[in-house]
mmCIF file of C-alpha atoms and ligand atoms in Angstrom:
data_model
loop_
_atom_site.group_PDB
_atom_site.id
_atom_site.type_symbol
_atom_site.label_atom_id
_atom_site.label_comp_id
_atom_site.label_asym_id
_atom_site.label_seq_id
_atom_site.Cartn_x
_atom_site.Cartn_y
_atom_site.Cartn_z
ATOM 1 C CA UNK X 1 78.336 94.395 89.922
ATOM 2 C CA UNK X 2 78.384 98.165 89.361
ATOM 3 C CA UNK X 3 80.228 99.255 86.236
ATOM 4 C CA UNK X 4 82.420 101.756 88.111
ATOM 5 C CA UNK X 5 83.375 99.069 90.656
ATOM 6 C CA UNK X 6 84.276 96.639 87.849
ATOM 7 C CA UNK X 7 86.517 99.223 86.186
ATOM 8 C CA UNK X 8 88.019 100.447 89.415
ATOM 9 C CA UNK X 9 88.888 96.897 90.546
ATOM 10 C CA UNK X 10 90.592 96.364 87.210
ATOM 11 C CA UNK X 11 92.594 99.548 87.871
ATOM 12 C CA UNK X 12 91.427 101.298 84.697
ATOM 13 C CA UNK X 13 91.444 104.718 86.389
ATOM 14 C CA UNK X 14 90.565 106.284 89.749
ATOM 15 C CA UNK X 15 86.841 106.182 90.463
ATOM 16 C CA UNK X 16 86.368 109.948 90.019
ATOM 17 C CA UNK X 17 88.007 109.799 86.579
ATOM 18 C CA UNK X 18 85.942 106.729 85.680
ATOM 19 C CA UNK X 19 82.730 108.593 86.392
ATOM 20 C CA UNK X 20 83.733 111.294 83.915
ATOM 21 C CA UNK X 21 84.820 108.722 81.324
ATOM 22 C CA UNK X 22 81.473 106.971 81.600
ATOM 23 C CA UNK X 23 79.601 110.287 81.262
ATOM 24 C CA UNK X 24 81.690 111.136 78.186
ATOM 25 C CA UNK X 25 80.608 107.885 76.452
ATOM 26 C CA UNK X 26 84.119 106.439 76.635
ATOM 27 C CA UNK X 27 82.836 103.199 78.149
ATOM 28 C CA UNK X 28 80.758 100.742 76.131
ATOM 29 C CA UNK X 29 78.792 97.829 77.534
ATOM 30 C CA UNK X 30 77.982 95.239 74.861
ATOM 31 C CA UNK X 31 78.761 97.808 72.180
ATOM 32 C CA UNK X 32 76.588 100.626 73.507
ATOM 33 C CA UNK X 33 77.658 103.632 75.597
ATOM 34 C CA UNK X 34 76.159 103.825 79.064
ATOM 35 C CA UNK X 35 75.798 107.026 81.034
ATOM 36 C CA UNK X 36 75.479 105.779 84.578
ATOM 37 C CA UNK X 37 78.464 104.601 86.680
ATOM 38 C CA UNK X 38 76.066 102.489 88.739
ATOM 39 C CA UNK X 39 74.906 100.449 85.703
ATOM 40 C CA UNK X 40 74.910 96.773 86.646
ATOM 41 C CA UNK X 41 77.199 94.490 84.624
ATOM 42 C CA UNK X 42 77.885 90.778 84.816
ATOM 43 C CA UNK X 43 81.600 89.903 84.844
ATOM 44 C CA UNK X 44 82.479 87.267 82.264
ATOM 45 C CA UNK X 45 79.200 87.801 80.403
ATOM 46 C CA UNK X 46 78.941 91.475 79.480
ATOM 47 C CA UNK X 47 81.598 92.900 77.180
ATOM 48 C CA UNK X 48 83.131 96.072 78.590
ATOM 49 C CA UNK X 49 85.234 98.351 76.354
ATOM 50 C CA UNK X 50 87.109 101.470 77.414
ATOM 51 C CA UNK X 51 88.418 103.685 74.652
ATOM 52 C CA UNK X 52 88.404 100.715 72.280
ATOM 53 C CA UNK X 53 90.112 98.288 74.665
ATOM 54 C CA UNK X 54 88.271 95.261 76.055
ATOM 55 C CA UNK X 55 88.542 95.131 79.843
ATOM 56 C CA UNK X 56 88.281 91.575 81.157
ATOM 57 C CA UNK X 57 87.412 90.908 84.748
ATOM 58 C CA UNK X 58 89.460 88.546 86.893
ATOM 59 C CA UNK X 59 88.431 87.778 90.433
ATOM 60 C CA UNK X 60 91.861 86.346 91.156
ATOM 61 C CA UNK X 61 94.948 87.418 89.307
ATOM 62 C CA UNK X 62 98.344 85.755 89.342
ATOM 63 C CA UNK X 63 101.298 87.574 87.826
ATOM 64 C CA UNK X 64 104.841 86.368 87.469
ATOM 65 C CA UNK X 65 107.330 89.235 87.313
ATOM 66 C CA UNK X 66 111.002 89.031 86.373
ATOM 67 C CA UNK X 67 112.084 91.602 88.932
ATOM 68 C CA UNK X 68 115.080 93.723 88.027
ATOM 69 C CA UNK X 69 117.438 95.228 90.611
ATOM 70 C CA UNK X 70 116.625 98.789 91.679
ATOM 71 C CA UNK X 71 112.908 98.416 92.418
ATOM 72 C CA UNK X 72 111.438 97.749 95.836
ATOM 73 C CA UNK X 73 109.065 94.903 96.664
ATOM 74 C CA UNK X 74 106.130 96.905 97.978
ATOM 75 C CA UNK X 75 102.682 97.894 96.800
ATOM 76 C CA UNK X 76 103.543 101.586 97.058
ATOM 77 C CA UNK X 77 106.453 103.762 98.055
ATOM 78 C CA UNK X 78 106.719 107.527 98.235
ATOM 79 C CA UNK X 79 110.196 107.721 96.744
ATOM 80 C CA UNK X 80 111.191 104.468 95.124
ATOM 81 C CA UNK X 81 109.882 102.675 92.073
ATOM 82 C CA UNK X 82 108.006 99.537 93.131
ATOM 83 C CA UNK X 83 107.416 96.165 91.511
ATOM 84 C CA UNK X 84 103.780 97.198 90.967
ATOM 85 C CA UNK X 85 104.941 99.993 88.654
ATOM 86 C CA UNK X 86 106.275 97.292 86.314
ATOM 87 C CA UNK X 87 102.926 95.536 85.797
ATOM 88 C CA UNK X 88 100.550 96.671 83.053
ATOM 89 C CA UNK X 89 98.128 99.327 84.287
ATOM 90 C CA UNK X 90 95.039 97.253 83.496
ATOM 91 C CA UNK X 91 95.114 94.624 86.186
ATOM 92 C CA UNK X 92 93.437 94.263 89.536
ATOM 93 C CA UNK X 93 93.975 97.126 91.969
ATOM 94 C CA UNK X 94 94.291 94.877 95.053
ATOM 95 C CA UNK X 95 97.398 92.892 94.088
ATOM 96 C CA UNK X 96 100.362 92.363 96.433
ATOM 97 C CA UNK X 97 103.724 90.656 96.067
ATOM 98 C CA UNK X 98 104.079 87.259 97.755
ATOM 99 C CA UNK X 99 107.048 87.700 100.048
ATOM 100 C CA UNK X 100 109.876 90.031 99.359
ATOM 101 C CA UNK X 101 113.006 90.243 97.246
ATOM 102 C CA UNK X 102 115.609 92.829 98.285
ATOM 103 C CA UNK X 103 115.949 95.958 96.164
ATOM 104 C CA UNK X 104 119.172 94.632 94.621
ATOM 105 C CA UNK X 105 117.837 91.074 94.078
ATOM 106 C CA UNK X 106 116.510 89.998 90.685
ATOM 107 C CA UNK X 107 114.282 87.186 89.630
ATOM 108 C CA UNK X 108 110.958 85.481 90.048
ATOM 109 C CA UNK X 109 108.302 87.325 92.011
ATOM 110 C CA UNK X 110 104.682 86.210 92.280
ATOM 111 C CA UNK X 111 102.111 88.994 92.598
ATOM 112 C CA UNK X 112 98.481 88.156 93.350
ATOM 113 C CA UNK X 113 95.319 89.122 95.208
ATOM 114 C CA UNK X 114 94.867 85.510 96.360
ATOM 115 C CA UNK X 115 95.482 86.161 100.052
ATOM 116 C CA UNK X 116 94.979 82.540 101.084
ATOM 117 C CA UNK X 117 97.639 81.407 98.606
ATOM 118 C CA UNK X 118 100.073 84.096 99.779
ATOM 119 C CA UNK X 119 99.560 83.012 103.334
ATOM 120 C CA UNK X 120 100.184 79.365 102.472
ATOM 121 C CA UNK X 121 103.290 80.069 100.417
ATOM 122 C CA UNK X 122 104.803 82.239 103.135
ATOM 123 C CA UNK X 123 103.915 80.013 106.071
ATOM 124 C CA UNK X 124 107.136 78.721 107.658
ATOM 125 C CA UNK X 125 105.386 75.376 108.210
ATOM 126 C CA UNK X 126 104.838 74.815 104.499
ATOM 127 C CA UNK X 127 108.540 74.745 103.555
ATOM 128 C CA UNK X 128 108.135 75.952 99.988
ATOM 129 C CA UNK X 129 111.433 75.520 98.121
ATOM 130 C CA UNK X 130 112.966 78.707 96.723
ATOM 131 C CA UNK X 131 116.021 78.342 94.506
ATOM 132 C CA UNK X 132 118.449 81.181 93.842
ATOM 133 C CA UNK X 133 121.543 81.688 91.739
ATOM 134 C CA UNK X 134 124.222 83.790 93.423
ATOM 135 C CA UNK X 135 127.700 85.163 92.878
ATOM 136 C CA UNK X 136 129.836 85.198 95.963
ATOM 137 C CA UNK X 137 132.932 87.099 96.951
ATOM 138 C CA UNK X 138 134.917 84.272 98.485
ATOM 139 C CA UNK X 139 135.717 80.627 97.982
ATOM 140 C CA UNK X 140 132.690 78.401 98.507
ATOM 141 C CA UNK X 141 133.789 74.907 99.493
ATOM 142 C CA UNK X 142 132.304 71.552 100.450
ATOM 143 C CA UNK X 143 132.640 72.741 104.039
ATOM 144 C CA UNK X 144 130.157 75.544 103.284
ATOM 145 C CA UNK X 145 127.835 73.008 101.651
ATOM 146 C CA UNK X 146 127.983 70.927 104.816
ATOM 147 C CA UNK X 147 127.392 73.929 107.100
ATOM 148 C CA UNK X 148 124.379 75.083 105.097
ATOM 149 C CA UNK X 149 123.025 71.546 105.210
ATOM 150 C CA UNK X 150 123.312 71.543 108.999
ATOM 151 C CA UNK X 151 121.857 75.057 109.448
ATOM 152 C CA UNK X 152 123.703 78.264 110.269
ATOM 153 C CA UNK X 153 123.462 80.828 113.026
ATOM 154 C CA UNK X 154 122.459 84.099 111.387
ATOM 155 C CA UNK X 155 121.672 85.814 114.682
ATOM 156 C CA UNK X 156 118.052 84.615 114.952
ATOM 157 C CA UNK X 157 116.641 82.496 117.737
ATOM 158 C CA UNK X 158 117.036 79.320 115.707
ATOM 159 C CA UNK X 159 119.508 78.047 113.134
ATOM 160 C CA UNK X 160 118.404 78.209 109.515
ATOM 161 C CA UNK X 161 116.632 75.123 108.186
ATOM 162 C CA UNK X 162 118.808 72.821 106.029
ATOM 163 C CA UNK X 163 119.625 74.466 102.707
ATOM 164 C CA UNK X 164 120.904 72.722 99.604
ATOM 165 C CA UNK X 165 123.991 74.441 98.219
ATOM 166 C CA UNK X 166 125.379 73.498 94.819
ATOM 167 C CA UNK X 167 128.726 74.919 93.764
ATOM 168 C CA UNK X 168 128.911 75.792 90.054
ATOM 169 C CA UNK X 169 132.290 77.484 90.211
ATOM 170 C CA UNK X 170 134.580 78.011 93.165
ATOM 171 C CA UNK X 171 137.413 80.535 93.320
ATOM 172 C CA UNK X 172 138.072 83.974 94.761
ATOM 173 C CA UNK X 173 134.689 84.650 93.282
ATOM 174 C CA UNK X 174 132.240 81.742 93.262
ATOM 175 C CA UNK X 175 128.983 80.926 91.526
ATOM 176 C CA UNK X 176 126.404 78.832 93.329
ATOM 177 C CA UNK X 177 122.795 77.680 93.459
ATOM 178 C CA UNK X 178 121.018 77.505 96.766
ATOM 179 C CA UNK X 179 117.608 76.157 97.735
ATOM 180 C CA UNK X 180 116.057 77.372 100.970
ATOM 181 C CA UNK X 181 112.676 76.547 102.466
ATOM 182 C CA UNK X 182 112.270 79.597 104.683
ATOM 183 C CA UNK X 183 111.993 83.280 103.873
ATOM 184 C CA UNK X 184 113.860 85.098 106.611
ATOM 185 C CA UNK X 185 114.906 88.703 106.182
ATOM 186 C CA UNK X 186 117.998 88.932 103.893
ATOM 187 C CA UNK X 187 118.350 85.213 104.514
ATOM 188 C CA UNK X 188 120.839 84.222 101.838
ATOM 189 C CA UNK X 189 123.045 87.275 102.317
ATOM 190 C CA UNK X 190 123.090 86.631 106.060
ATOM 191 C CA UNK X 191 123.876 82.933 105.604
ATOM 192 C CA UNK X 192 126.964 83.771 103.544
ATOM 193 C CA UNK X 193 127.952 86.544 105.957
ATOM 194 C CA UNK X 194 127.764 83.987 108.750
ATOM 195 C CA UNK X 195 130.506 81.985 106.986
ATOM 196 C CA UNK X 196 132.601 85.071 106.165
ATOM 197 C CA UNK X 197 131.523 85.642 102.550
ATOM 198 C CA UNK X 198 129.576 88.253 100.664
ATOM 199 C CA UNK X 199 126.786 87.842 98.111
ATOM 200 C CA UNK X 200 127.471 90.213 95.207
ATOM 201 C CA UNK X 201 124.603 89.131 92.941
ATOM 202 C CA UNK X 202 121.372 87.309 93.726
ATOM 203 C CA UNK X 203 118.601 86.063 91.493
ATOM 204 C CA UNK X 204 115.581 83.917 92.379
ATOM 205 C CA UNK X 205 115.072 81.157 89.828
ATOM 206 C CA UNK X 206 112.072 79.313 91.237
ATOM 207 C CA UNK X 207 109.480 79.199 93.962
ATOM 208 C CA UNK X 208 107.672 75.908 94.542
ATOM 209 C CA UNK X 209 106.551 74.721 91.108
ATOM 210 C CA UNK X 210 106.987 78.157 89.493
ATOM 211 C CA UNK X 211 110.119 78.564 87.408
ATOM 212 C CA UNK X 212 111.497 81.718 85.805
ATOM 213 C CA UNK X 213 111.882 80.786 82.132
ATOM 214 C CA UNK X 214 113.737 82.748 79.485
ATOM 215 C CA UNK X 215 110.438 84.034 78.041
ATOM 216 C CA UNK X 216 110.544 87.036 80.391
ATOM 217 C CA UNK X 217 113.278 89.677 80.182
ATOM 218 C CA UNK X 218 114.150 91.754 83.213
ATOM 219 C CA UNK X 219 111.173 93.941 84.143
ATOM 220 C CA UNK X 220 108.671 91.884 82.119
ATOM 221 C CA UNK X 221 105.642 90.134 83.579
ATOM 222 C CA UNK X 222 102.975 87.689 82.467
ATOM 223 C CA UNK X 223 99.860 86.001 83.819
ATOM 224 C CA UNK X 224 100.460 82.543 85.246
ATOM 225 C CA UNK X 225 99.163 79.833 82.928
ATOM 226 C CA UNK X 226 96.141 77.744 83.967
ATOM 227 C CA UNK X 227 98.513 74.861 84.608
ATOM 228 C CA UNK X 228 100.759 76.958 86.858
ATOM 229 C CA UNK X 229 97.727 78.228 88.791
ATOM 230 C CA UNK X 230 96.574 74.649 89.360
ATOM 231 C CA UNK X 231 100.048 73.592 90.478
ATOM 232 C CA UNK X 232 100.529 76.480 92.886
ATOM 233 C CA UNK X 233 97.031 76.578 94.365
ATOM 234 C CA UNK X 234 96.530 72.825 94.322
ATOM 235 C CA UNK X 235 92.950 73.476 93.111
ATOM 236 C CA UNK X 236 91.422 71.318 90.411
HETATM 237 N N1 LIG Y 1 117.778 86.267 100.511
HETATM 238 C C1 LIG Y 1 118.319 87.506 100.497
HETATM 239 O O1 LIG Y 1 119.305 87.769 101.158
HETATM 240 N N2 LIG Y 1 117.747 88.430 99.721
HETATM 241 C C2 LIG Y 1 116.666 88.188 98.956
HETATM 242 O O2 LIG Y 1 116.192 89.087 98.245
HETATM 243 C C3 LIG Y 1 116.112 86.895 98.979
HETATM 244 C C4 LIG Y 1 116.688 85.944 99.773
#
């Protein structure tokens, strides 16, 4: 692979800047400066350093972000800060979020360039469980639990698939956990609206086998572990 392609895929800098960096001896291959952007390197074998930092190459990258409220789930946006702005700069340049959390929703967001995995996780047929914690303006009762279990009319062609609702606290303001298997637009907010209540806080806790632990503060991200990658991709 060409050196400039390697560095550009790992988002080190735009290609034009990379060319200058290479010419200025800021890039070392196996300890020696190289002058030509087209120099061939072997990912995983050659050691590439840029300004003293080793740049590893990943063909597939899997990031878990603890999304804060106030950032949009998009790869780029002209006005708003996006979830991609929260990842470290040195990471693949072709990453995208898997699905979407609303701007005011917090919690677990998977970001990857594994398109096949994204497709599988988002496919309505796959029924991947997504569990959220929410605060609700309104009294959530066993009747709501029953309704969510049966499916609710949120104005789409079909009722929502059965959702598991667990009440943690019920009062004028309630605290709940909900597990859904679909990913319809504003789904949880619309489900509560359909029963006359309002979601005032929403946080995704898990998606399939991936769980948001307390190792990540709001806005922090980390690579998935090998074990998590195996669980989510099903590859051995
Ligand atoms: N449901 C919503 O209403 N919003 C989200 O961000 C996720 C699920």
